[in-house]
Short mmCIF file of C-alpha atoms in Angstrom, two decimals:
data_model
loop_
_atom_site.label_atom_id
_atom_site.label_comp_id
_atom_site.label_asym_id
_atom_site.label_seq_id
_atom_site.Cartn_x
_atom_site.Cartn_y
_atom_site.Cartn_z
CA MET A 30 0.00 0.00 0.00
CA LEU A 31 2.84 2.39 0.88
CA ILE A 32 4.52 1.65 -2.46
CA ARG A 33 1.45 2.76 -4.40
CA ASP A 34 0.65 5.71 -2.15
CA ARG A 35 4.15 7.18 -2.14
CA LEU A 36 5.64 5.98 -5.43
CA ASP A 37 2.61 5.48 -7.73
CA VAL A 38 4.16 3.42 -10.59
CA LEU A 39 7.45 1.96 -9.36
CA PHE A 40 8.64 0.46 -12.67
CA GLU A 41 7.72 1.78 -16.13
CA ASP A 42 7.49 -0.67 -19.04
CA GLU A 43 9.85 1.46 -21.14
CA GLU A 44 12.66 0.72 -18.68
CA PHE A 45 12.59 -2.94 -19.75
CA ALA A 46 12.34 -2.41 -23.52
CA CYS A 47 15.87 -3.77 -24.04
CA LEU A 48 14.77 -7.20 -22.75
CA TYR A 49 12.15 -7.75 -25.47
CA PRO A 50 12.08 -7.91 -29.28
CA ASN A 51 10.49 -5.00 -31.13
CA ASP A 52 8.05 -7.16 -33.11
CA GLY A 53 5.41 -9.77 -32.33
CA ARG A 54 2.28 -9.62 -30.23
CA PRO A 55 2.06 -7.47 -27.09
CA GLY A 56 3.07 -9.32 -23.92
CA LEU A 57 2.47 -8.87 -20.22
CA SER A 58 3.60 -5.61 -18.65
CA PRO A 59 7.26 -6.08 -17.63
CA GLY A 60 6.94 -3.24 -15.12
CA ARG A 61 4.19 -5.13 -13.32
CA LEU A 62 6.11 -8.41 -13.48
CA ALA A 63 9.10 -6.63 -11.95
CA LEU A 64 7.01 -5.30 -9.05
CA VAL A 65 5.38 -8.69 -8.52
CA SER A 66 8.88 -10.22 -8.37
CA VAL A 67 9.85 -7.72 -5.66
CA LEU A 68 6.69 -8.44 -3.63
CA GLN A 69 7.23 -12.17 -4.13
CA PHE A 70 10.74 -11.93 -2.70
CA ALA A 71 9.58 -9.76 0.21
CA GLU A 72 6.97 -12.36 1.24
CA ASN A 73 9.07 -15.43 0.28
CA LEU A 74 6.41 -16.84 -2.05
CA SER A 75 6.69 -19.45 -4.79
CA ASP A 76 5.76 -18.50 -8.36
CA ARG A 77 2.37 -20.20 -8.00
CA ALA A 78 1.65 -18.46 -4.69
CA ALA A 79 2.67 -15.08 -6.13
CA ALA A 80 0.41 -15.56 -9.17
CA ASP A 81 -2.44 -16.52 -6.83
CA ALA A 82 -1.79 -13.36 -4.79
CA VAL A 83 -2.09 -11.25 -7.94
CA ARG A 84 -5.47 -12.88 -8.66
CA THR A 85 -6.94 -12.83 -5.15
CA ARG A 86 -5.35 -10.14 -2.95
CA ILE A 87 -6.68 -6.61 -3.03
CA ASP A 88 -3.45 -5.10 -1.64
CA TRP A 89 -1.38 -6.66 -4.45
CA LYS A 90 -3.85 -5.54 -7.11
CA TYR A 91 -3.69 -2.01 -5.71
CA ALA A 92 0.13 -2.03 -5.61
CA ILE A 93 0.53 -3.13 -9.24
CA GLY A 94 -2.42 -1.12 -10.58
CA LEU A 95 -4.80 -3.90 -11.63
CA GLU A 96 -8.60 -3.80 -11.73
CA LEU A 97 -10.32 -5.95 -9.13
CA GLU A 98 -11.75 -8.31 -11.77
CA ASP A 99 -8.39 -8.74 -13.56
CA PRO A 100 -7.64 -12.53 -13.76
CA GLY A 101 -3.86 -12.05 -13.47
CA PHE A 102 -1.45 -14.29 -15.35
CA ASP A 103 0.00 -17.79 -15.34
CA HIS A 104 2.76 -18.39 -12.80
CA SER A 105 5.22 -19.40 -15.55
CA ALA A 106 5.43 -15.74 -16.65
CA LEU A 107 7.46 -14.97 -13.52
CA CYS A 108 10.25 -17.47 -14.21
CA GLU A 109 10.33 -16.37 -17.86
CA PHE A 110 10.74 -12.75 -16.73
CA ARG A 111 13.58 -13.69 -14.36
CA ALA A 112 15.24 -15.61 -17.19
CA ARG A 113 15.19 -12.46 -19.34
CA LEU A 114 16.84 -10.53 -16.50
CA ALA A 115 19.49 -13.23 -16.07
CA GLU A 116 20.27 -13.47 -19.80
CA GLN A 117 21.20 -9.79 -20.12
CA GLU A 118 24.22 -8.86 -18.07
CA GLY A 119 23.52 -6.18 -15.47
CA ALA A 120 19.73 -6.18 -15.98
CA ALA A 121 18.99 -7.29 -12.41
CA ASP A 122 21.32 -4.63 -11.03
CA ARG A 123 19.54 -1.98 -13.09
CA LEU A 124 16.25 -3.19 -11.62
CA LEU A 125 17.57 -2.57 -8.10
CA GLN A 126 19.00 0.81 -9.12
CA LEU A 127 15.64 1.90 -10.60
CA MET A 128 13.92 1.02 -7.34
CA LEU A 129 16.52 2.87 -5.27
CA ASP A 130 16.16 5.97 -7.46
CA ARG A 131 12.38 5.97 -6.96
CA LEU A 132 12.76 5.52 -3.20
CA ARG A 133 15.26 8.39 -3.03
CA GLU A 134 12.90 10.66 -4.96
CA ALA A 135 10.11 9.80 -2.51
CA GLY A 136 12.28 10.71 0.48
CA LEU A 137 12.38 7.14 1.81
CA LEU A 138 16.10 6.67 1.22
CA LYS A 139 19.21 8.85 1.58
CA ALA A 140 22.90 8.59 2.35
CA GLY A 141 24.10 8.44 5.95
CA GLY A 142 22.33 6.64 8.74
CA ARG A 143 22.95 3.01 9.64
CA GLN A 144 23.31 0.07 7.28
CA ARG A 145 24.14 -3.57 7.92
CA THR A 146 25.72 -6.21 5.69
CA ASP A 147 25.70 -9.96 6.03
CA ALA A 148 26.23 -12.94 3.73
CA THR A 149 24.03 -15.92 3.01
CA HIS A 150 24.66 -19.08 1.05
CA VAL A 151 23.03 -19.85 -2.30
CA LEU A 152 22.74 -23.47 -3.39
CA ALA A 153 23.70 -24.27 -6.97
CA ALA A 154 20.98 -25.87 -9.09
CA VAL A 155 22.94 -29.09 -9.47
CA ARG A 156 22.69 -32.48 -7.80
CA THR A 157 25.21 -33.44 -5.14
CA LEU A 158 27.94 -35.69 -6.55
CA SER A 159 30.65 -37.71 -4.90
CA ARG A 160 34.12 -37.33 -6.40
CA LEU A 161 33.66 -40.66 -8.17
CA GLU A 162 30.31 -39.60 -9.63
CA LEU A 163 31.81 -36.24 -10.63
CA VAL A 164 34.54 -37.74 -12.83
CA GLY A 165 32.12 -40.26 -14.34
CA GLU A 166 29.47 -37.64 -15.10
CA THR A 167 32.09 -35.24 -16.48
CA LEU A 168 33.27 -37.89 -18.93
CA ARG A 169 29.68 -38.73 -19.87
CA ALA A 170 28.93 -35.05 -20.57
CA ALA A 171 32.02 -34.77 -22.77
CA LEU A 172 31.07 -37.92 -24.69
CA GLU A 173 27.55 -36.55 -25.27
CA GLU A 174 29.01 -33.34 -26.69
CA LEU A 175 31.55 -35.17 -28.86
CA ALA A 176 28.84 -37.51 -30.17
CA GLU A 177 27.05 -34.48 -31.60
CA ALA A 178 30.13 -32.58 -32.79
CA ALA A 179 32.19 -35.44 -34.28
CA PRO A 180 30.37 -38.81 -34.20
CA TYR A 181 32.60 -40.50 -36.79
CA TRP A 182 35.76 -39.39 -34.94
CA LEU A 183 34.42 -40.65 -31.60
CA ALA A 184 33.06 -44.06 -32.68
CA PRO A 185 36.44 -45.89 -33.02
CA LEU A 186 37.52 -44.71 -29.54
CA THR A 187 34.62 -46.29 -27.67
CA GLY A 188 33.72 -49.92 -27.12
CA PRO A 189 30.44 -51.73 -26.34
CA GLU A 190 31.10 -51.51 -22.58
CA TRP A 191 31.17 -47.69 -22.77
CA ALA A 192 27.44 -47.60 -23.50
CA LYS A 193 26.82 -49.41 -20.22
CA ARG A 194 29.17 -47.14 -18.24
CA TYR A 195 28.22 -43.79 -19.78
CA GLY A 196 24.91 -44.35 -21.54
CA ARG A 197 22.89 -42.82 -18.70
CA ARG A 198 23.39 -40.47 -15.77
CA VAL A 199 26.24 -41.69 -13.56
CA GLU A 200 24.90 -42.65 -10.14
CA ILE A 201 27.11 -44.73 -7.86
CA GLY A 202 26.10 -45.83 -4.40
CA LYS A 203 28.30 -47.48 -1.83
CA LEU A 204 30.69 -49.85 -3.60
CA PRO A 205 31.51 -53.23 -2.01
CA GLY A 206 35.21 -53.31 -1.29
CA GLY A 207 35.49 -49.87 0.29
CA LYS A 208 38.23 -47.41 -0.64
CA ALA A 209 40.08 -49.88 -2.86
CA ALA A 210 36.96 -50.44 -4.98
CA VAL A 211 36.43 -46.68 -5.32
CA THR A 212 40.03 -46.24 -6.47
CA THR A 213 39.68 -49.07 -8.99
CA ARG A 214 36.51 -47.60 -10.49
CA ALA A 215 37.96 -44.07 -10.50
CA GLU A 216 41.08 -45.17 -12.34
CA GLU A 217 38.89 -47.00 -14.86
CA PHE A 218 37.09 -43.70 -15.51
CA GLY A 219 40.51 -42.03 -15.61
CA ARG A 220 41.87 -44.30 -18.34
CA ASP A 221 38.75 -43.81 -20.46
CA GLY A 222 38.87 -40.05 -20.07
CA GLN A 223 42.59 -39.88 -20.80
CA LYS A 224 42.02 -41.88 -23.97
CA ILE A 225 39.56 -39.21 -25.15
CA LEU A 226 41.84 -36.32 -24.16
CA THR A 227 44.89 -37.85 -25.85
CA ALA A 228 42.92 -38.38 -29.06
CA ALA A 229 41.43 -34.88 -28.96
CA TRP A 230 44.89 -33.30 -28.65
CA ALA A 231 46.48 -35.47 -31.32
CA ALA A 232 47.75 -33.70 -34.42
CA SER A 233 45.26 -35.59 -36.62
CA ALA A 234 42.20 -34.61 -34.52
CA PRO A 235 39.86 -31.83 -35.71
CA SER A 236 41.07 -28.65 -34.01
CA HIS A 237 37.62 -27.55 -32.89
CA LEU A 238 37.27 -30.52 -30.52
CA GLN A 239 39.69 -28.96 -28.04
CA ARG A 240 37.46 -25.86 -27.85
CA LEU A 241 34.29 -27.73 -26.93
CA PRO A 242 33.19 -26.60 -23.44
CA GLN A 243 32.68 -30.07 -21.96
CA VAL A 244 35.99 -31.31 -23.36
CA GLU A 245 37.80 -28.43 -21.65
CA ILE A 246 35.93 -29.18 -18.42
CA LEU A 247 36.99 -32.84 -18.77
CA ARG A 248 40.62 -31.74 -19.06
CA GLN A 249 40.37 -29.57 -15.94
CA VAL A 250 38.64 -32.25 -13.86
CA TRP A 251 41.31 -34.79 -14.81
CA VAL A 252 44.03 -32.33 -13.70
CA HIS A 253 42.20 -31.82 -10.39
CA HIS A 254 41.54 -35.48 -9.55
CA TYR A 255 44.34 -37.51 -11.21
CA TYR A 256 48.12 -37.49 -11.39
CA TRP A 257 50.77 -39.45 -13.24
CA GLY A 258 52.48 -42.01 -11.02
CA VAL A 259 56.18 -42.86 -11.17
CA ASP A 260 55.22 -45.96 -13.14
CA GLY A 261 53.71 -43.76 -15.87
CA CYS A 262 50.11 -44.75 -15.04
CA LEU A 263 47.26 -42.39 -14.27
CA ARG A 264 46.45 -42.46 -10.54
CA TRP A 265 43.48 -41.28 -8.44
CA ARG A 266 44.39 -38.45 -6.08
CA ASP A 267 43.96 -38.88 -2.37
CA GLY A 268 41.32 -36.53 -0.96
CA ARG A 269 44.00 -34.63 0.98
CA ALA A 270 45.96 -33.93 -2.23
CA LEU A 271 43.22 -32.07 -4.08
CA PRO A 272 43.61 -28.43 -5.25
CA PRO A 273 41.98 -25.67 -3.15
CA ALA A 274 38.17 -25.64 -3.22
CA SER A 275 38.28 -22.34 -5.12
CA LEU A 276 39.85 -24.14 -8.11
CA TRP A 277 37.97 -27.42 -8.44
CA PHE A 278 34.22 -27.57 -8.89
CA ASP A 279 31.40 -29.89 -7.90
CA SER A 280 29.53 -30.34 -11.18
CA PRO A 281 30.46 -30.35 -14.88
CA TYR A 282 27.27 -28.37 -15.55
CA ASP A 283 28.12 -25.40 -13.31
CA THR A 284 31.84 -24.75 -12.97
CA ASP A 285 31.26 -21.65 -10.82
CA ALA A 286 29.67 -23.75 -8.05
CA HIS A 287 32.23 -24.54 -5.35
CA TYR A 288 32.09 -26.33 -2.02
CA CYS A 289 32.41 -24.13 1.06
CA VAL A 290 32.00 -24.35 4.82
CA LYS A 291 31.05 -21.35 6.98
CA ARG A 292 30.71 -22.19 10.66
CA ASP A 293 28.06 -24.95 10.80
CA THR A 294 26.88 -24.54 7.18
CA ALA A 295 28.37 -26.55 4.31
CA TRP A 296 27.12 -26.08 0.77
CA SER A 297 27.99 -26.12 -2.92
CA GLY A 298 27.09 -22.96 -4.78
CA TYR A 299 27.57 -19.25 -4.25
CA ARG A 300 27.74 -16.55 -1.60
CA THR A 301 25.46 -13.51 -1.67
CA LEU A 302 26.00 -10.42 0.48
CA PHE A 303 23.01 -8.17 1.24
CA THR A 304 23.33 -4.61 2.53
CA GLU A 305 20.22 -2.96 3.96
CA THR A 306 19.30 0.18 5.86
CA CYS A 307 18.43 -0.24 9.53
CA ASP A 308 17.37 3.23 10.73
CA GLU A 309 14.44 3.15 13.12
CA GLU A 310 12.63 6.07 11.50
CA ARG A 311 12.81 4.72 7.94
CA PRO A 312 11.78 1.43 6.27
CA GLU A 313 14.41 -1.29 5.99
CA LEU A 314 15.55 -1.36 2.35
CA VAL A 315 18.10 -3.49 0.52
CA VAL A 316 20.53 -1.04 -1.11
CA HIS A 317 23.25 -3.37 -2.40
CA VAL A 318 23.59 -7.02 -3.45
CA ALA A 319 26.85 -8.78 -4.32
CA THR A 320 27.00 -12.40 -5.49
CA THR A 321 30.33 -14.26 -5.72
CA ILE A 322 31.62 -17.80 -5.78
CA SER A 323 31.26 -19.39 -2.36
CA THR A 324 34.97 -19.43 -1.52
CA VAL A 325 35.36 -15.63 -1.65
CA GLN A 326 35.61 -14.47 1.97
CA ASP A 327 33.52 -11.59 3.33
CA ILE A 328 36.56 -9.37 3.95
CA GLU A 329 37.38 -9.41 0.23
CA LEU A 330 34.08 -7.64 -0.56
CA THR A 331 34.14 -4.87 2.07
CA ASP A 332 35.91 -2.28 -0.10
CA THR A 333 33.84 -3.24 -3.15
CA ILE A 334 30.58 -2.73 -1.24
CA HIS A 335 31.74 0.69 0.00
CA ASP A 336 32.89 1.77 -3.47
CA GLU A 337 29.59 0.80 -5.11
CA LEU A 338 27.54 2.43 -2.34
CA ALA A 339 29.57 5.61 -2.91
CA GLU A 340 28.77 5.49 -6.65
CA ARG A 341 25.06 5.28 -5.76
CA ARG A 342 25.47 8.14 -3.22
CA LEU A 343 24.26 5.81 -0.46
CA LEU A 344 27.27 5.49 1.84
CA PRO A 345 26.19 4.99 5.47
CA ALA A 346 27.43 7.00 8.43
CA GLU A 347 27.63 3.74 10.39
CA HIS A 348 28.12 0.31 8.82
CA VAL A 349 27.24 -2.68 10.97
CA VAL A 350 29.10 -5.90 10.04
CA ASP A 351 30.47 -8.97 11.78
CA SER A 352 34.16 -9.67 12.25
CA GLY A 353 34.42 -11.45 8.91
CA TYR A 354 34.32 -8.10 7.07
CA ILE A 355 36.98 -6.37 9.14
#
């Protein structure tokens, strides 16, 4: 209610014109979808619940400027709108900046005062893999890509048993035989993967194979998890001999997702730092968001947060943080 009373229209459709083509049939108002996304986040609602709120709640209809009898829209429009924001670099940041500009014009936000910053973890949209599953799934992903890019080149390198090992998603439970069985299976994956890498880097191989994304990921994962023994054979690394967590990743489908532990929380994904105002006489407003890989420590972002708040003319007089930022 306060948004509509003090700000009228928070987001204009013209501000999102760069996200849409200039031909075709008219679509849903992107300004309204943006405001619904903000309200959805504020109330921690799913897409379905947010779409239901647009249809049934008078306060939401008032905030986004809909008639009472308006039927709203399908919930899938919200994820499609977020996808458009994600596809264009900086679009989500511009959305926040537009909102901050409107709030400043309305007198609800200004520099000075108190602000607080804290980090939260963001889970990557990937399934949890053991190291053994990671190398197997990485090889499978590379084989899938090579089968499309160069099927005739790949066929002589694979045998009938490869279809059984890599024909479907690699899922490995507890192996009988313990650590020795894991090492045996891992080195079997290692030999198969090295066979592909050696062939891809051979002088007779098509040069574009080395530039395929999953082939490059395969190369990196093999560097992370294998080494050449003194006998000239490829060996499985001990867990204590792995590179730092900031270098190796947990899924071949999201190489920016890293494993991290912060106090009692362990996760694979990202770290997001929120800065919000906390003056008693004004509403609490998020004024800055920074998302990094999970292994970046809070102290590394302190100066960046201050610099970007200064650019927005929103530096606080007092900044409340925990010891991790100091």
